[in-house]
Amino acid sequence: MSTLRFHAVKESFDRGPLKIDFKERRSAIFGSKVFNEMAMRQYLTKEACNSVMDANRFGFKIDRTIADHIAAGMKEWAISKGATHYTHWFQPLTGATAEKHDAFFEPVGGGVAIEKFDGGQLVQQEPDASSFPHGGIRNTFEARGYTAWDPTSPAFIYETTLCIPTVFVAYTGEALDYKTPLLRALQAVDNAAVAVCKYFDKNVRKVNASLGWEQEYFLVDSGLVASRPDIVLTGRTLLGHSAAKGQQLDDHYFGTIPNRAMAYMRDLENECMLLGIPVKTRHNEVAPNQFELAPIFDEANLAVDHNSLLMDVMSKVAERHHFKVLFHEKPFKGVNGSGKHNNWSLGTDTGVNLLSPGKTPMSNLQFLTFFINTIKAVHDNEELLRAAVASASNDHRLGANEAPPAIMSVFIGQQLSSVLNELENVTDGKLSPAEKTDLKLNVVGKIPEILLDNTDRNRTSPFAFTGNKFEFRAVGSKANCANPMTVLNTIVAKQLMDFKEEVDVLIEKKKLKKDEAIFNVLREYIKISKSILFEGNGYSEAWEKEAKKRKLSNNKTTPEALKVKVSPKVLELFENLGVMNKIESQARYEIEMEDYIHRIQIEGRVLGDIARNHVVPTAVRYQNRLIENVKGLKEIFGTEFKELAKEQLNLIKEISSHIESINSNVTKMIQVRKEANKIEKVDKKAMAYCNTVKPLFDEIRYHCDKLELLVDDELWPLTKYRELLFVK
């Protein structure tokens, strides 16, 4: 194994950057493998093209006869681009994408074949759904599940396959994927936001949620990864002592991008251009060998699809460059983990960003309405928002090395906090003309000026306002964005519905004018939501104590965090808004709990194997060398050897002590794992894995890492942190 390590290191040093030479402008190739509006106008009839566009913009259904025309045009376009197969591309609850490729080719007899693809094949498929997570929605022997075309996300060609984005549902209609609830949540926030927008602009017909994600990742040589069984099987290092140098010099962040990494990024960005993924930013992140890329924001459903596709493309392109992309939130102990910040906003079909101030007091009042309602939604549902980012891998990241803590809070900056403080003092009921004027000119009217200088940011805030959007920073790098986006859009939709109801009551029953009613409701929301606002250091013990006083949840582990998903309040929330029924919500809870159990179980097995079959035998080999050395000293120096071999004897004892601790803790871990496996209820089983199995990982790791410092480097079998993080 040590031979493999040194071979991998040498091979890594010998690699150079691949030559990447693209002559065409990016603007010329952008979206050339996407069945976008330009392609549709070329390959579809006007009626078929308008049908797709209306389905995209207004949610209209596509007639089956029109679907045949669309399929024919899509097929011709795909074949002209070199496609030979098609697939319904969907996002099951595995966290990855799924696809089953079928050829356009079809024999028609007499030794003749044609390319066939009709509306039925476009609109709906029936894949074998037996092996996908379902949380008890259907029995394993009932393999039927349906994929159905989502026309709001355009088809694309990857390699030689036409990929058609689809939803995935059970035979009984329940959602078995991430996309279906997201689409429902986006519809809910659209309806609720349009209704509120009517207070300010009667012309608004549609509101779209937008998303701009920031994908962080580690890039490690594939040979080095292959020499680490823990990274191969779990995506992270389960043991390994920190390198003498980590990120303490702050010399990697925004530094010069290494040559091999730059070649990879250029290759990746070219693929993204072809697939219509509008990536714009690339840079070194804080930790060694950590990077980030980010696109221009897009409509939320499309942005989620783009991120899921991007993660697949990143891994495939990395193979060409002999890299492995690590998406795990905390692949290396002691340095920054990776997140996927979700920048979220709402925009109207009239071109207005509802979370950006305007030029008039009325447009600024509209901004404050959506701004304060979002804060209120987070306040009322902070525990659910925490659950939306819960996973076994993200548990390692939250609360460590610049990542947000597990306590949800909202950061808005001192200037906007001052605005809310002034609005809190608005008179109850009707406002005097003088107070109205003062509010509009001196409070609401000054918001653009305030935001111009409001550039302070809090890296420890899980949910921060950053000028014209909210940045949900607690999302993990491996996560499917659909999960947090479904929750965020649902809670904001519910809050906007409540807001409109309260305002209408004040207008109709209290006879207040529209702006008076809005100010009155917003005033109460500010008072209620104060406890969720926090400007300070999220890592401090003082904040934990303060958060407890404010009655904010602090669910540090996934089993704790997920429980809220099956609370009566949350089940009712999703069901009333038509996002998920109780069966779907409970199924997702079961799936996420089982996923947590399986990941901890796998990590435990891998750690036990490495500790006993790699670390301990290596330590024994080194110990035997020391013993031979001591024997030699005794033969030469006789009774004086004890003084001369004092350090060797201490090392032998120290190694024995660590070996004993490793073996005893691995034995204990296996035993508590067996006991946990006997538990039938998924919630109790997850808690057992969390509280009895997982804590032993740190014990085992501690002694393995100590041995790494003691054992001869030439014998150590596992690639070390200094090699994983600093071989470029």
XYZ file of N, CA, C and O in Angstrom, residues 554-653:
400
model
N -31.397 24.832 17.787
C -29.965 24.600 17.552
C -29.761 23.103 17.342
O -29.150 22.413 18.164
N -30.288 22.615 16.239
C -30.222 21.184 15.922
C -28.913 20.899 15.185
O -28.803 21.105 13.986
N -27.929 20.394 15.921
C -26.586 20.235 15.369
C -26.415 18.973 14.536
O -25.444 18.846 13.796
N -27.334 18.027 14.675
C -27.211 16.782 13.915
C -28.431 16.579 13.024
O -29.518 17.100 13.305
N -28.232 15.804 11.981
C -29.316 15.556 11.019
C -30.534 14.865 11.640
O -31.665 15.292 11.379
N -30.366 13.804 12.457
C -31.560 13.187 13.047
C -32.388 14.158 13.886
O -33.621 14.089 13.883
N -31.717 15.073 14.582
C -32.448 16.091 15.348
C -33.160 17.052 14.404
O -34.326 17.406 14.605
N -32.441 17.493 13.384
C -32.960 18.525 12.483
C -34.149 18.040 11.665
O -35.089 18.802 11.411
N -34.126 16.775 11.236
C -35.157 16.282 10.314
C -36.518 16.068 10.974
O -37.532 16.006 10.284
N -36.555 15.954 12.290
C -37.822 15.643 12.975
C -38.926 16.639 12.672
O -40.101 16.288 12.612
N -38.545 17.897 12.453
C -39.554 18.925 12.203
C -40.313 18.655 10.909
O -41.450 19.107 10.736
N -39.722 17.904 9.993
C -40.368 17.653 8.698
C -41.670 16.867 8.819
O -42.493 16.896 7.901
N -41.823 16.124 9.921
C -43.072 15.366 10.106
C -43.880 15.925 11.273
O -44.751 15.242 11.813
N -43.608 17.173 11.651
C -44.427 17.834 12.674
C -45.763 18.220 12.047
O -45.843 18.464 10.837
N -46.839 18.266 12.834
C -48.157 18.635 12.282
C -48.131 19.968 11.533
O -48.765 20.107 10.483
N -47.373 20.936 12.051
C -47.308 22.265 11.418
C -46.736 22.179 10.006
O -47.279 22.772 9.061
N -45.646 21.436 9.851
C -44.980 21.355 8.546
C -45.785 20.497 7.572
O -45.912 20.837 6.391
N -46.331 19.389 8.052
C -47.168 18.545 7.191
C -48.345 19.349 6.639
O -48.681 19.254 5.457
N -48.944 20.153 7.499
C -50.083 20.982 7.087
C -49.644 22.071 6.110
O -50.336 22.370 5.137
N -48.475 22.669 6.371
C -47.944 23.708 5.495
C -47.810 23.205 4.065
O -48.324 23.821 3.113
N -47.114 22.095 3.882
C -46.887 21.566 2.537
C -48.196 21.109 1.883
O -48.401 21.315 0.683
N -49.065 20.505 2.664
C -50.315 19.990 2.090
C -51.241 21.124 1.677
O -51.824 21.094 0.587
N -51.373 22.141 2.511
C -52.283 23.253 2.210
C -51.849 24.040 0.976
O -52.682 24.572 0.254
N -50.548 24.100 0.749
C -50.054 24.827 -0.423
C -49.906 23.931 -1.650
O -49.483 24.380 -2.708
N -50.249 22.653 -1.514
C -50.201 21.738 -2.651
C -48.803 21.359 -3.077
O -48.582 20.935 -4.216
N -47.827 21.503 -2.169
C -46.439 21.180 -2.507
C -46.167 19.700 -2.309
O -45.588 19.030 -3.165
N -46.570 19.169 -1.168
C -46.462 17.731 -0.888
C -47.595 17.321 0.019
O -47.923 18.042 0.974
N -48.188 16.156 -0.260
C -49.187 15.650 0.678
C -48.474 14.946 1.837
O -47.254 14.794 1.839
N -49.228 14.512 2.818
C -48.616 13.923 4.019
C -47.818 12.667 3.687
O -46.768 12.416 4.277
N -48.319 11.889 2.746
C -47.608 10.660 2.361
C -46.238 11.004 1.790
O -45.226 10.385 2.129
N -46.196 12.017 0.923
C -44.920 12.424 0.307
C -43.954 12.991 1.347
O -42.753 12.684 1.339
N -44.472 13.818 2.261
C -43.614 14.411 3.296
C -43.040 13.338 4.215
O -41.841 13.347 4.537
N -43.882 12.418 4.634
C -43.415 11.354 5.535
C -42.427 10.436 4.820
O -41.456 9.966 5.424
N -42.660 10.193 3.535
C -41.743 9.347 2.766
C -40.363 9.982 2.681
O -39.339 9.302 2.838
N -40.316 11.292 2.454
C -39.025 11.979 2.371
C -38.294 11.962 3.704
O -37.066 11.851 3.746
N -39.045 12.077 4.771
C -38.431 11.980 6.100
C -37.776 10.614 6.279
O -36.631 10.513 6.728
N -38.498 9.568 5.896
C -37.957 8.200 6.002
C -36.706 8.047 5.136
O -35.694 7.487 5.572
N -36.772 8.552 3.914
C -35.643 8.423 2.974
C -34.409 9.146 3.502
O -33.294 8.608 3.471
N -34.593 10.361 4.007
C -33.456 11.140 4.488
C -32.861 10.540 5.761
O -31.642 10.565 5.959
N -33.709 9.996 6.615
C -33.206 9.316 7.818
C -32.419 8.055 7.428
O -31.348 7.782 7.970
N -32.978 7.281 6.497
C -32.295 6.066 6.053
C -30.963 6.404 5.373
O -29.968 5.695 5.552
N -30.958 7.477 4.608
C -29.717 7.907 3.956
C -28.655 8.235 5.005
O -27.485 7.862 4.854
N -29.068 8.910 6.071
C -28.137 9.245 7.150
C -27.570 7.963 7.772
O -26.353 7.836 7.955
N -28.445 7.031 8.078
C -28.020 5.759 8.688
C -27.018 5.050 7.795
O -25.954 4.603 8.242
N -27.348 4.931 6.515
C -26.490 4.188 5.586
C -25.119 4.842 5.430
O -24.102 4.143 5.355
N -25.092 6.167 5.403
C -23.807 6.853 5.237
C -22.916 6.687 6.470
O -21.706 6.467 6.344
N -23.495 6.787 7.653
C -22.703 6.573 8.873
C -22.271 5.109 8.958
O -21.144 4.794 9.364
N -23.154 4.216 8.556
C -22.839 2.779 8.558
C -21.661 2.479 7.631
O -20.716 1.776 8.002
N -21.703 3.015 6.426
C -20.616 2.811 5.457
C -19.309 3.388 5.999
O -18.256 2.748 5.927
N -19.373 4.607 6.531
C -18.162 5.232 7.065
C -17.570 4.394 8.200
O -16.342 4.246 8.301
N -18.435 3.850 9.053
C -17.958 3.011 10.150
C -17.249 1.767 9.646
O -16.192 1.375 10.163
N -17.821 1.144 8.642
C -17.206 -0.072 8.085
C -15.861 0.245 7.425
O -14.890 -0.496 7.583
N -15.823 1.332 6.666
C -14.579 1.708 5.989
C -13.506 2.071 7.009
O -12.347 1.643 6.894
N -13.880 2.845 8.019
C -12.913 3.254 9.044
C -12.360 2.043 9.797
O -11.145 1.953 10.037
N -13.237 1.107 10.151
C -12.784 -0.100 10.840
C -11.821 -0.907 9.988
O -10.799 -1.412 10.480
N -12.124 -0.998 8.702
C -11.261 -1.744 7.781
C -9.885 -1.086 7.655
O -8.854 -1.751 7.761
N -9.860 0.229 7.437
C -8.580 0.928 7.273
C -7.765 0.862 8.565
O -6.554 0.623 8.540
N -8.432 1.075 9.694
C -7.719 1.083 10.974
C -7.064 -0.265 11.252
O -5.889 -0.336 11.631
N -7.810 -1.333 11.038
C -7.295 -2.664 11.388
C -6.428 -3.283 10.299
O -5.484 -4.019 10.593
N -6.738 -3.007 9.044
C -6.030 -3.688 7.952
C -4.940 -2.854 7.286
O -4.181 -3.386 6.472
N -4.872 -1.588 7.614
C -3.840 -0.721 7.033
C -2.977 -0.075 8.120
O -1.756 -0.173 8.088
N -3.639 0.604 9.056
C -2.902 1.368 10.060
C -2.201 0.463 11.067
O -0.985 0.582 11.296
N -2.948 -0.455 11.688
C -2.366 -1.312 12.737
C -1.229 -2.185 12.188
O -0.140 -2.229 12.791
N -1.403 -2.877 11.048
C -0.282 -3.679 10.537
C 0.962 -2.840 10.236
O 2.088 -3.288 10.462
N 0.763 -1.622 9.731
C 1.901 -0.750 9.457
C 2.602 -0.348 10.752
O 3.840 -0.322 10.825
N 1.811 -0.046 11.764
C 2.390 0.322 13.062
C 3.170 -0.845 13.660
O 4.243 -0.656 14.250
N 2.635 -2.049 13.501
C 3.326 -3.235 14.020
C 4.653 -3.442 13.285
O 5.677 -3.778 13.901
N 4.646 -3.244 11.959
C 5.890 -3.378 11.186
C 6.952 -2.411 11.701
O 8.122 -2.771 11.874
N 6.549 -1.183 11.923
C 7.507 -0.193 12.416
C 7.965 -0.532 13.837
O 9.147 -0.392 14.181
N 7.006 -1.001 14.627
C 7.337 -1.402 15.999
C 8.357 -2.543 16.000
O 9.296 -2.558 16.810
N 8.190 -3.492 15.082
C 9.147 -4.600 14.977
C 10.542 -4.093 14.612
O 11.543 -4.630 15.087
N 10.603 -3.090 13.773
C 11.904 -2.487 13.441
C 12.551 -1.902 14.691
O 13.763 -2.034 14.911
N 11.736 -1.227 15.489
C 12.252 -0.651 16.727
C 12.740 -1.738 17.683
O 13.784 -1.590 18.337
N 11.977 -2.820 17.743
C 12.358 -3.930 18.621
C 13.692 -4.522 18.174
O 14.567 -4.815 18.997
N 13.860 -4.688 16.858
C 15.130 -5.208 16.341
C 16.270 -4.249 16.670
O 17.391 -4.668 16.986
N 15.987 -2.971 16.599
C 16.996 -1.968 16.934
C 17.404 -2.065 18.408
O 18.596 -2.016 18.746
N 16.401 -2.237 19.273
C 16.678 -2.362 20.701
C 17.491 -3.626 20.986
O 18.446 -3.616 21.774
N 17.116 -4.726 20.311
C 17.859 -5.981 20.485
C 19.325 -5.794 20.074
O 20.245 -6.289 20.738
N 19.538 -5.096 18.989
C 20.905 -4.850 18.516
C 21.710 -4.029 19.507
O 22.889 -4.313 19.770
N 21.068 -3.003 20.071
C 21.742 -2.183 21.070
C 22.098 -2.992 22.312
O 23.168 -2.812 22.915
N 21.192 -3.899 22.671
C 21.448 -4.740 23.853
C 22.640 -5.660 23.608
O 23.477 -5.884 24.493
N 22.702 -6.231 22.393
C 23.812 -7.132 22.066
C 25.150 -6.403 22.097
O 26.166 -6.940 22.533
N 25.140 -5.156 21.648
C 26.399 -4.403 21.563
C 26.799 -3.796 22.911
O 27.954 -3.887 23.334
N 25.819 -3.197 23.609
C 26.161 -2.417 24.799
C 25.813 -3.102 26.123
O 26.098 -2.559 27.189
N 25.144 -4.260 26.046
C 24.828 -4.985 27.281
C 23.885 -4.195 28.163
O 22.868 -3.686 27.705
N 24.241 -4.080 29.455
C 23.339 -3.443 30.428
C 23.140 -1.947 30.168
O 22.190 -1.349 30.667
N 24.023 -1.336 29.400
C 23.894 0.099 29.104
C 22.800 0.397 28.067
O 22.455 1.548 27.835
N 22.267 -0.661 27.448
C 21.342 -0.435 26.321
C 20.085 0.325 26.743
O 19.485 1.057 25.957
N 19.657 0.150 28.012
C 18.408 0.777 28.443
C 18.474 2.299 28.338
O 17.501 2.956 27.962
N 19.618 2.840 28.669
C 19.779 4.288 28.567
C 19.842 4.724 27.113
O 19.233 5.724 26.710
N 20.563 3.944 26.304
C 20.717 4.275 24.893
C 19.424 4.061 24.099
O 19.188 4.734 23.105
N 18.611 3.089 24.524
C 17.372 2.745 23.796
C 16.128 3.303 24.474
O 15.012 2.861 24.192
N 16.324 4.292 25.336
C 15.192 4.823 26.099
C 14.080 5.362 25.185
O 12.895 5.067 25.373
N 14.433 6.149 24.176
C 13.427 6.727 23.277
C 12.738 5.652 22.452
O 11.522 5.693 22.231
N 13.510 4.662 21.989
C 12.919 3.566 21.218
C 11.921 2.776 22.070
O 10.842 2.399 21.598
N 12.294 2.527 23.320
C 11.400 1.780 24.221
C 10.118 2.566 24.499
O 9.022 1.994 24.550
N 10.256 3.878 24.652
C 9.062 4.716 24.850
C 8.168 4.695 23.612
O 6.933 4.647 23.716
N 8.805 4.721 22.433
C 8.038 4.651 21.186
C 7.296 3.327 21.072
O 6.131 3.286 20.665
N 7.967 2.235 21.413
C 7.337 0.905 21.359
C 6.111 0.873 22.255
O 5.045 0.371 21.867
N 6.242 1.429 23.460
C 5.108 1.454 24.395
C 3.978 2.337 23.863
O 2.802 1.990 23.943
